[in-house]
Structures are given as structure tokens and as C-alpha cells.
Amino acid sequence: MPNHVHMVVELPETAPPLIRTMQRLKGYTATQANKLLARSGTFWQPESYDHVVRPGELERIINYVLENPVKAGLVDEWGQWPHTYLAP
């Protein structure tokens, strides 16, 4: 998506808490994006919608993420979106 990111990941039980993982991910990606864009300063907005997927929700959430560029009218089929990565 041009203005936000959707991710579905499985963290191992030994991973830091989700909030810490997201802080690290956002910090790293913000630094890299700012380098690529030759800019500095805040990259991500402070809010986010991070949550743990409850049992029985995974397939619905993955489908939502995959279909998001289609619903936004950016592509006709989810597989056409060049920034989609789906791994088992």
C-alpha cells in the first residue's frame, strides 16, 4: 500500500514482546527508508494497529491483507501487487 503496511508474522515464543519487536522493526525500516529517500526525521506515524491473532482468525486476516491492494483499486488481483510476499 502506498501509505501503510500490513504484515502477518509468527514470532517464536522466545521473541521479545510484540511492542518491542515492532519498535525495532519500525526503527530499522525508518532509518533505511530515510537513507533511500535522502531525508531525515520521523518516518512512521506514532500509532499502529498491532495485535495478536486469535485462534481461527489467521486465514481471514491473511486474506484481508492480500486483498487490500485490490480493494484500494491498485491492482485487479492480489498477486499483481509487487510488494506482496507470501510464504508458508
CSV table of N, CA and C in Angstrom, one decimal:
chain,number,residue,atom,x,y,z
A,1,MET,N,0.8,-1.2,0.0
A,1,MET,CA,0.0,0.0,0.0
A,1,MET,C,0.9,1.2,0.0
A,2,PRO,N,0.5,2.3,-0.6
A,2,PRO,CA,1.3,3.5,-0.7
A,2,PRO,C,1.5,4.2,0.6
A,3,ASN,N,0.6,4.1,1.5
A,3,ASN,CA,0.6,4.9,2.7
A,3,ASN,C,0.6,4.1,4.0
A,4,HIS,N,0.7,2.7,3.9
A,4,HIS,CA,0.7,1.9,5.1
A,4,HIS,C,1.2,0.5,4.8
A,5,VAL,N,1.4,-0.2,5.8
A,5,VAL,CA,2.0,-1.6,5.7
A,5,VAL,C,1.1,-2.6,6.5
A,6,HIS,N,0.9,-3.7,5.8
A,6,HIS,CA,0.2,-4.8,6.5
A,6,HIS,C,1.2,-6.0,6.6
A,7,MET,N,1.3,-6.6,7.8
A,7,MET,CA,2.1,-7.7,8.0
A,7,MET,C,1.5,-8.8,8.8
A,8,VAL,N,1.6,-10.0,8.5
A,8,VAL,CA,1.2,-11.1,9.4
A,8,VAL,C,2.5,-11.9,9.6
A,9,VAL,N,2.9,-12.0,10.8
A,9,VAL,CA,4.1,-12.7,11.1
A,9,VAL,C,3.9,-13.6,12.4
A,10,GLU,N,4.6,-14.7,12.4
A,10,GLU,CA,4.6,-15.6,13.6
A,10,GLU,C,5.9,-15.4,14.3
A,11,LEU,N,5.9,-15.0,15.6
A,11,LEU,CA,7.0,-14.8,16.4
A,11,LEU,C,7.3,-16.0,17.2
A,12,PRO,N,8.5,-16.4,17.4
A,12,PRO,CA,8.8,-17.5,18.3
A,12,PRO,C,8.5,-17.1,19.7
A,13,GLU,N,8.3,-18.1,20.6
A,13,GLU,CA,8.0,-17.8,22.0
A,13,GLU,C,9.1,-17.1,22.7
A,14,THR,N,10.3,-17.2,22.2
A,14,THR,CA,11.5,-16.6,22.8
A,14,THR,C,11.7,-15.1,22.3
A,15,ALA,N,10.8,-14.7,21.4
A,15,ALA,CA,11.0,-13.3,20.8
A,15,ALA,C,10.6,-12.3,21.9
A,16,PRO,N,11.1,-11.1,21.8
A,16,PRO,CA,10.7,-10.0,22.7
A,16,PRO,C,9.2,-9.8,22.6
A,17,PRO,N,8.6,-9.0,23.5
A,17,PRO,CA,7.2,-8.7,23.4
A,17,PRO,C,6.9,-8.0,22.1
A,18,LEU,N,5.7,-8.2,21.6
A,18,LEU,CA,5.3,-7.6,20.3
A,18,LEU,C,5.7,-6.1,20.1
A,19,ILE,N,5.4,-5.4,21.2
A,19,ILE,CA,5.7,-3.9,21.1
A,19,ILE,C,7.1,-3.7,20.9
A,20,ARG,N,8.0,-4.4,21.5
A,20,ARG,CA,9.5,-4.2,21.3
A,20,ARG,C,9.9,-4.7,19.9
A,21,THR,N,9.3,-5.8,19.4
A,21,THR,CA,9.6,-6.2,18.1
A,21,THR,C,9.2,-5.1,17.1
A,22,MET,N,8.0,-4.6,17.2
A,22,MET,CA,7.6,-3.5,16.3
A,22,MET,C,8.4,-2.3,16.4
A,23,GLN,N,8.9,-1.9,17.6
A,23,GLN,CA,9.8,-0.7,17.8
A,23,GLN,C,11.0,-1.0,17.0
A,24,ARG,N,11.6,-2.1,17.1
A,24,ARG,CA,12.8,-2.4,16.4
A,24,ARG,C,12.6,-2.4,14.9
A,25,LEU,N,11.5,-3.1,14.4
A,25,LEU,CA,11.2,-3.1,13.0
A,25,LEU,C,11.0,-1.7,12.4
A,26,LYS,N,10.2,-0.9,13.1
A,26,LYS,CA,9.9,0.4,12.6
A,26,LYS,C,11.2,1.3,12.7
A,27,GLY,N,12.0,1.1,13.7
A,27,GLY,CA,13.2,1.9,13.8
A,27,GLY,C,14.2,1.6,12.6
A,28,TYR,N,14.4,0.3,12.4
A,28,TYR,CA,15.2,-0.1,11.3
A,28,TYR,C,14.7,0.3,9.9
A,29,THR,N,13.4,0.1,9.7
A,29,THR,CA,12.9,0.4,8.4
A,29,THR,C,12.8,1.9,8.1
A,30,ALA,N,12.6,2.7,9.2
A,30,ALA,CA,12.6,4.2,9.1
A,30,ALA,C,14.0,4.7,8.7
A,31,THR,N,15.0,4.1,9.3
A,31,THR,CA,16.4,4.5,9.0
A,31,THR,C,16.7,4.2,7.6
A,32,GLN,N,16.4,3.0,7.1
A,32,GLN,CA,16.7,2.6,5.8
A,32,GLN,C,15.9,3.4,4.8
A,33,ALA,N,14.6,3.6,5.0
A,33,ALA,CA,13.8,4.4,4.1
A,33,ALA,C,14.3,5.9,4.0
A,34,ASN,N,14.7,6.5,5.1
A,34,ASN,CA,15.2,7.8,5.1
A,34,ASN,C,16.5,7.9,4.3
A,35,LYS,N,17.3,6.9,4.4
A,35,LYS,CA,18.6,6.8,3.6
A,35,LYS,C,18.2,6.8,2.1
A,36,LEU,N,17.3,5.9,1.8
A,36,LEU,CA,17.0,5.8,0.4
A,36,LEU,C,16.3,7.0,-0.2
A,37,LEU,N,15.6,7.7,0.6
A,37,LEU,CA,14.9,8.9,0.2
A,37,LEU,C,15.7,10.2,0.4
A,38,ALA,N,16.9,10.1,1.0
A,38,ALA,CA,17.8,11.2,1.3
A,38,ALA,C,17.1,12.2,2.1
A,39,ARG,N,16.5,11.7,3.2
A,39,ARG,CA,15.8,12.6,4.1
A,39,ARG,C,16.1,12.2,5.6
A,40,SER,N,15.6,12.9,6.5
A,40,SER,CA,15.7,12.6,7.9
A,40,SER,C,14.4,12.9,8.6
A,41,GLY,N,14.4,12.5,9.9
A,41,GLY,CA,13.2,12.8,10.7
A,41,GLY,C,12.2,11.6,10.8
A,42,THR,N,11.1,11.9,11.3
A,42,THR,CA,10.1,10.9,11.5
A,42,THR,C,9.6,10.3,10.2
A,43,PHE,N,9.5,9.0,10.2
A,43,PHE,CA,9.1,8.3,9.0
A,43,PHE,C,7.7,7.7,9.3
A,44,TRP,N,7.6,6.9,10.3
A,44,TRP,CA,6.3,6.3,10.7
A,44,TRP,C,5.5,7.2,11.6
A,45,GLN,N,4.2,7.1,11.4
A,45,GLN,CA,3.3,7.7,12.3
A,45,GLN,C,3.3,7.0,13.6
A,46,PRO,N,3.1,7.7,14.8
A,46,PRO,CA,3.3,7.0,16.1
A,46,PRO,C,2.3,5.9,16.4
A,47,GLU,N,1.1,6.0,15.8
A,47,GLU,CA,0.1,4.9,16.1
A,47,GLU,C,0.3,3.7,15.2
A,48,SER,N,-0.2,2.6,15.7
A,48,SER,CA,-0.2,1.4,14.9
A,48,SER,C,-1.4,0.5,15.4
A,49,TYR,N,-1.6,-0.5,14.6
A,49,TYR,CA,-2.7,-1.4,15.0
A,49,TYR,C,-2.1,-2.8,15.0
A,50,ASP,N,-1.3,-3.1,16.1
A,50,ASP,CA,-0.6,-4.3,16.3
A,50,ASP,C,-1.5,-5.2,17.2
A,51,HIS,N,-1.7,-6.4,16.9
A,51,HIS,CA,-2.4,-7.3,17.8
A,51,HIS,C,-2.0,-8.8,17.5
A,52,VAL,N,-2.3,-9.6,18.5
A,52,VAL,CA,-2.1,-11.0,18.4
A,52,VAL,C,-3.3,-11.6,17.7
A,53,VAL,N,-3.1,-12.5,16.8
A,53,VAL,CA,-4.1,-13.2,16.0
A,53,VAL,C,-4.7,-14.3,16.9
A,54,ARG,N,-6.0,-14.2,17.1
A,54,ARG,CA,-6.7,-15.2,17.9
A,54,ARG,C,-6.9,-16.5,17.1
A,55,PRO,N,-7.0,-17.6,17.7
A,55,PRO,CA,-7.3,-18.9,17.0
A,55,PRO,C,-8.5,-18.8,16.1
A,56,GLY,N,-8.4,-19.3,14.9
A,56,GLY,CA,-9.5,-19.2,13.9
A,56,GLY,C,-9.5,-18.0,13.1
A,57,GLU,N,-8.7,-17.0,13.4
A,57,GLU,CA,-8.7,-15.7,12.6
A,57,GLU,C,-7.6,-15.6,11.5
A,58,LEU,N,-6.6,-16.5,11.5
A,58,LEU,CA,-5.5,-16.3,10.7
A,58,LEU,C,-5.8,-16.3,9.2
A,59,GLU,N,-6.6,-17.2,8.7
A,59,GLU,CA,-6.9,-17.2,7.3
A,59,GLU,C,-7.7,-16.0,6.9
A,60,ARG,N,-8.6,-15.5,7.7
A,60,ARG,CA,-9.4,-14.3,7.4
A,60,ARG,C,-8.5,-13.1,7.3
A,61,ILE,N,-7.5,-13.0,8.2
A,61,ILE,CA,-6.6,-11.9,8.3
A,61,ILE,C,-5.6,-11.9,7.1
A,62,ILE,N,-5.1,-13.0,6.8
A,62,ILE,CA,-4.2,-13.1,5.6
A,62,ILE,C,-5.0,-12.7,4.3
A,63,ASN,N,-6.2,-13.2,4.2
A,63,ASN,CA,-7.0,-12.8,3.0
A,63,ASN,C,-7.2,-11.3,3.0
A,64,TYR,N,-7.5,-10.7,4.1
A,64,TYR,CA,-7.7,-9.3,4.2
A,64,TYR,C,-6.4,-8.5,3.7
A,65,VAL,N,-5.3,-9.0,4.2
A,65,VAL,CA,-4.0,-8.3,3.8
A,65,VAL,C,-3.7,-8.5,2.3
A,66,LEU,N,-3.9,-9.7,1.8
A,66,LEU,CA,-3.7,-9.9,0.4
A,66,LEU,C,-4.6,-9.2,-0.5
A,67,GLU,N,-5.9,-9.0,-0.1
A,67,GLU,CA,-6.9,-8.3,-1.0
A,67,GLU,C,-6.9,-6.8,-0.8
A,68,ASN,N,-6.1,-6.3,0.2
A,68,ASN,CA,-6.1,-4.9,0.4
A,68,ASN,C,-5.8,-4.0,-0.8
A,69,PRO,N,-4.7,-4.3,-1.6
A,69,PRO,CA,-4.4,-3.5,-2.8
A,69,PRO,C,-5.5,-3.6,-3.8
A,70,VAL,N,-6.2,-4.8,-3.9
A,70,VAL,CA,-7.3,-4.9,-4.8
A,70,VAL,C,-8.5,-4.0,-4.4
A,71,LYS,N,-8.8,-4.0,-3.1
A,71,LYS,CA,-9.9,-3.2,-2.6
A,71,LYS,C,-9.6,-1.7,-2.8
A,72,ALA,N,-8.3,-1.3,-2.8
A,72,ALA,CA,-7.9,0.1,-3.0
A,72,ALA,C,-7.8,0.4,-4.5
A,73,GLY,N,-8.1,-0.5,-5.4
A,73,GLY,CA,-8.1,-0.3,-6.8
A,73,GLY,C,-6.7,-0.2,-7.4
A,74,LEU,N,-5.7,-0.7,-6.7
A,74,LEU,CA,-4.3,-0.6,-7.2
A,74,LEU,C,-4.0,-1.7,-8.2
A,75,VAL,N,-4.6,-2.8,-8.1
A,75,VAL,CA,-4.4,-4.0,-8.9
A,75,VAL,C,-5.7,-4.7,-9.1
A,76,ASP,N,-5.8,-5.6,-10.1
A,76,ASP,CA,-7.0,-6.4,-10.3
A,76,ASP,C,-7.0,-7.7,-9.4
A,77,GLU,N,-5.8,-8.2,-9.2
A,77,GLU,CA,-5.7,-9.5,-8.4
A,77,GLU,C,-4.5,-9.3,-7.5
A,78,TRP,N,-4.7,-9.9,-6.3
A,78,TRP,CA,-3.6,-9.7,-5.2
A,78,TRP,C,-2.2,-10.1,-5.7
A,79,GLY,N,-2.1,-11.1,-6.5
A,79,GLY,CA,-0.8,-11.5,-7.0
A,79,GLY,C,-0.1,-10.5,-7.8
A,80,GLN,N,-0.8,-9.5,-8.3
A,80,GLN,CA,-0.2,-8.5,-9.2
A,80,GLN,C,0.5,-7.4,-8.4
A,81,TRP,N,0.2,-7.3,-7.1
A,81,TRP,CA,0.8,-6.2,-6.2
A,81,TRP,C,2.3,-6.6,-6.0
A,82,PRO,N,3.2,-5.8,-6.5
A,82,PRO,CA,4.6,-6.2,-6.5
A,82,PRO,C,5.2,-6.3,-5.1
A,83,HIS,N,4.6,-5.8,-4.1
A,83,HIS,CA,5.1,-5.7,-2.7
A,83,HIS,C,4.6,-6.8,-1.8
A,84,THR,N,3.8,-7.7,-2.4
A,84,THR,CA,3.2,-8.8,-1.6
A,84,THR,C,4.3,-9.9,-1.5
A,85,TYR,N,4.4,-10.4,-0.3
A,85,TYR,CA,5.3,-11.6,-0.1
A,85,TYR,C,4.5,-12.6,0.8
A,86,LEU,N,4.3,-13.8,0.2
A,86,LEU,CA,3.5,-14.8,1.0
A,86,LEU,C,4.4,-16.0,1.0
A,87,ALA,N,4.6,-16.5,2.3
A,87,ALA,CA,5.4,-17.7,2.5
A,87,ALA,C,4.7,-18.5,3.5
A,88,PRO,N,4.9,-19.9,3.3
A,88,PRO,CA,4.2,-20.8,4.2
A,88,PRO,C,4.7,-20.7,5.7
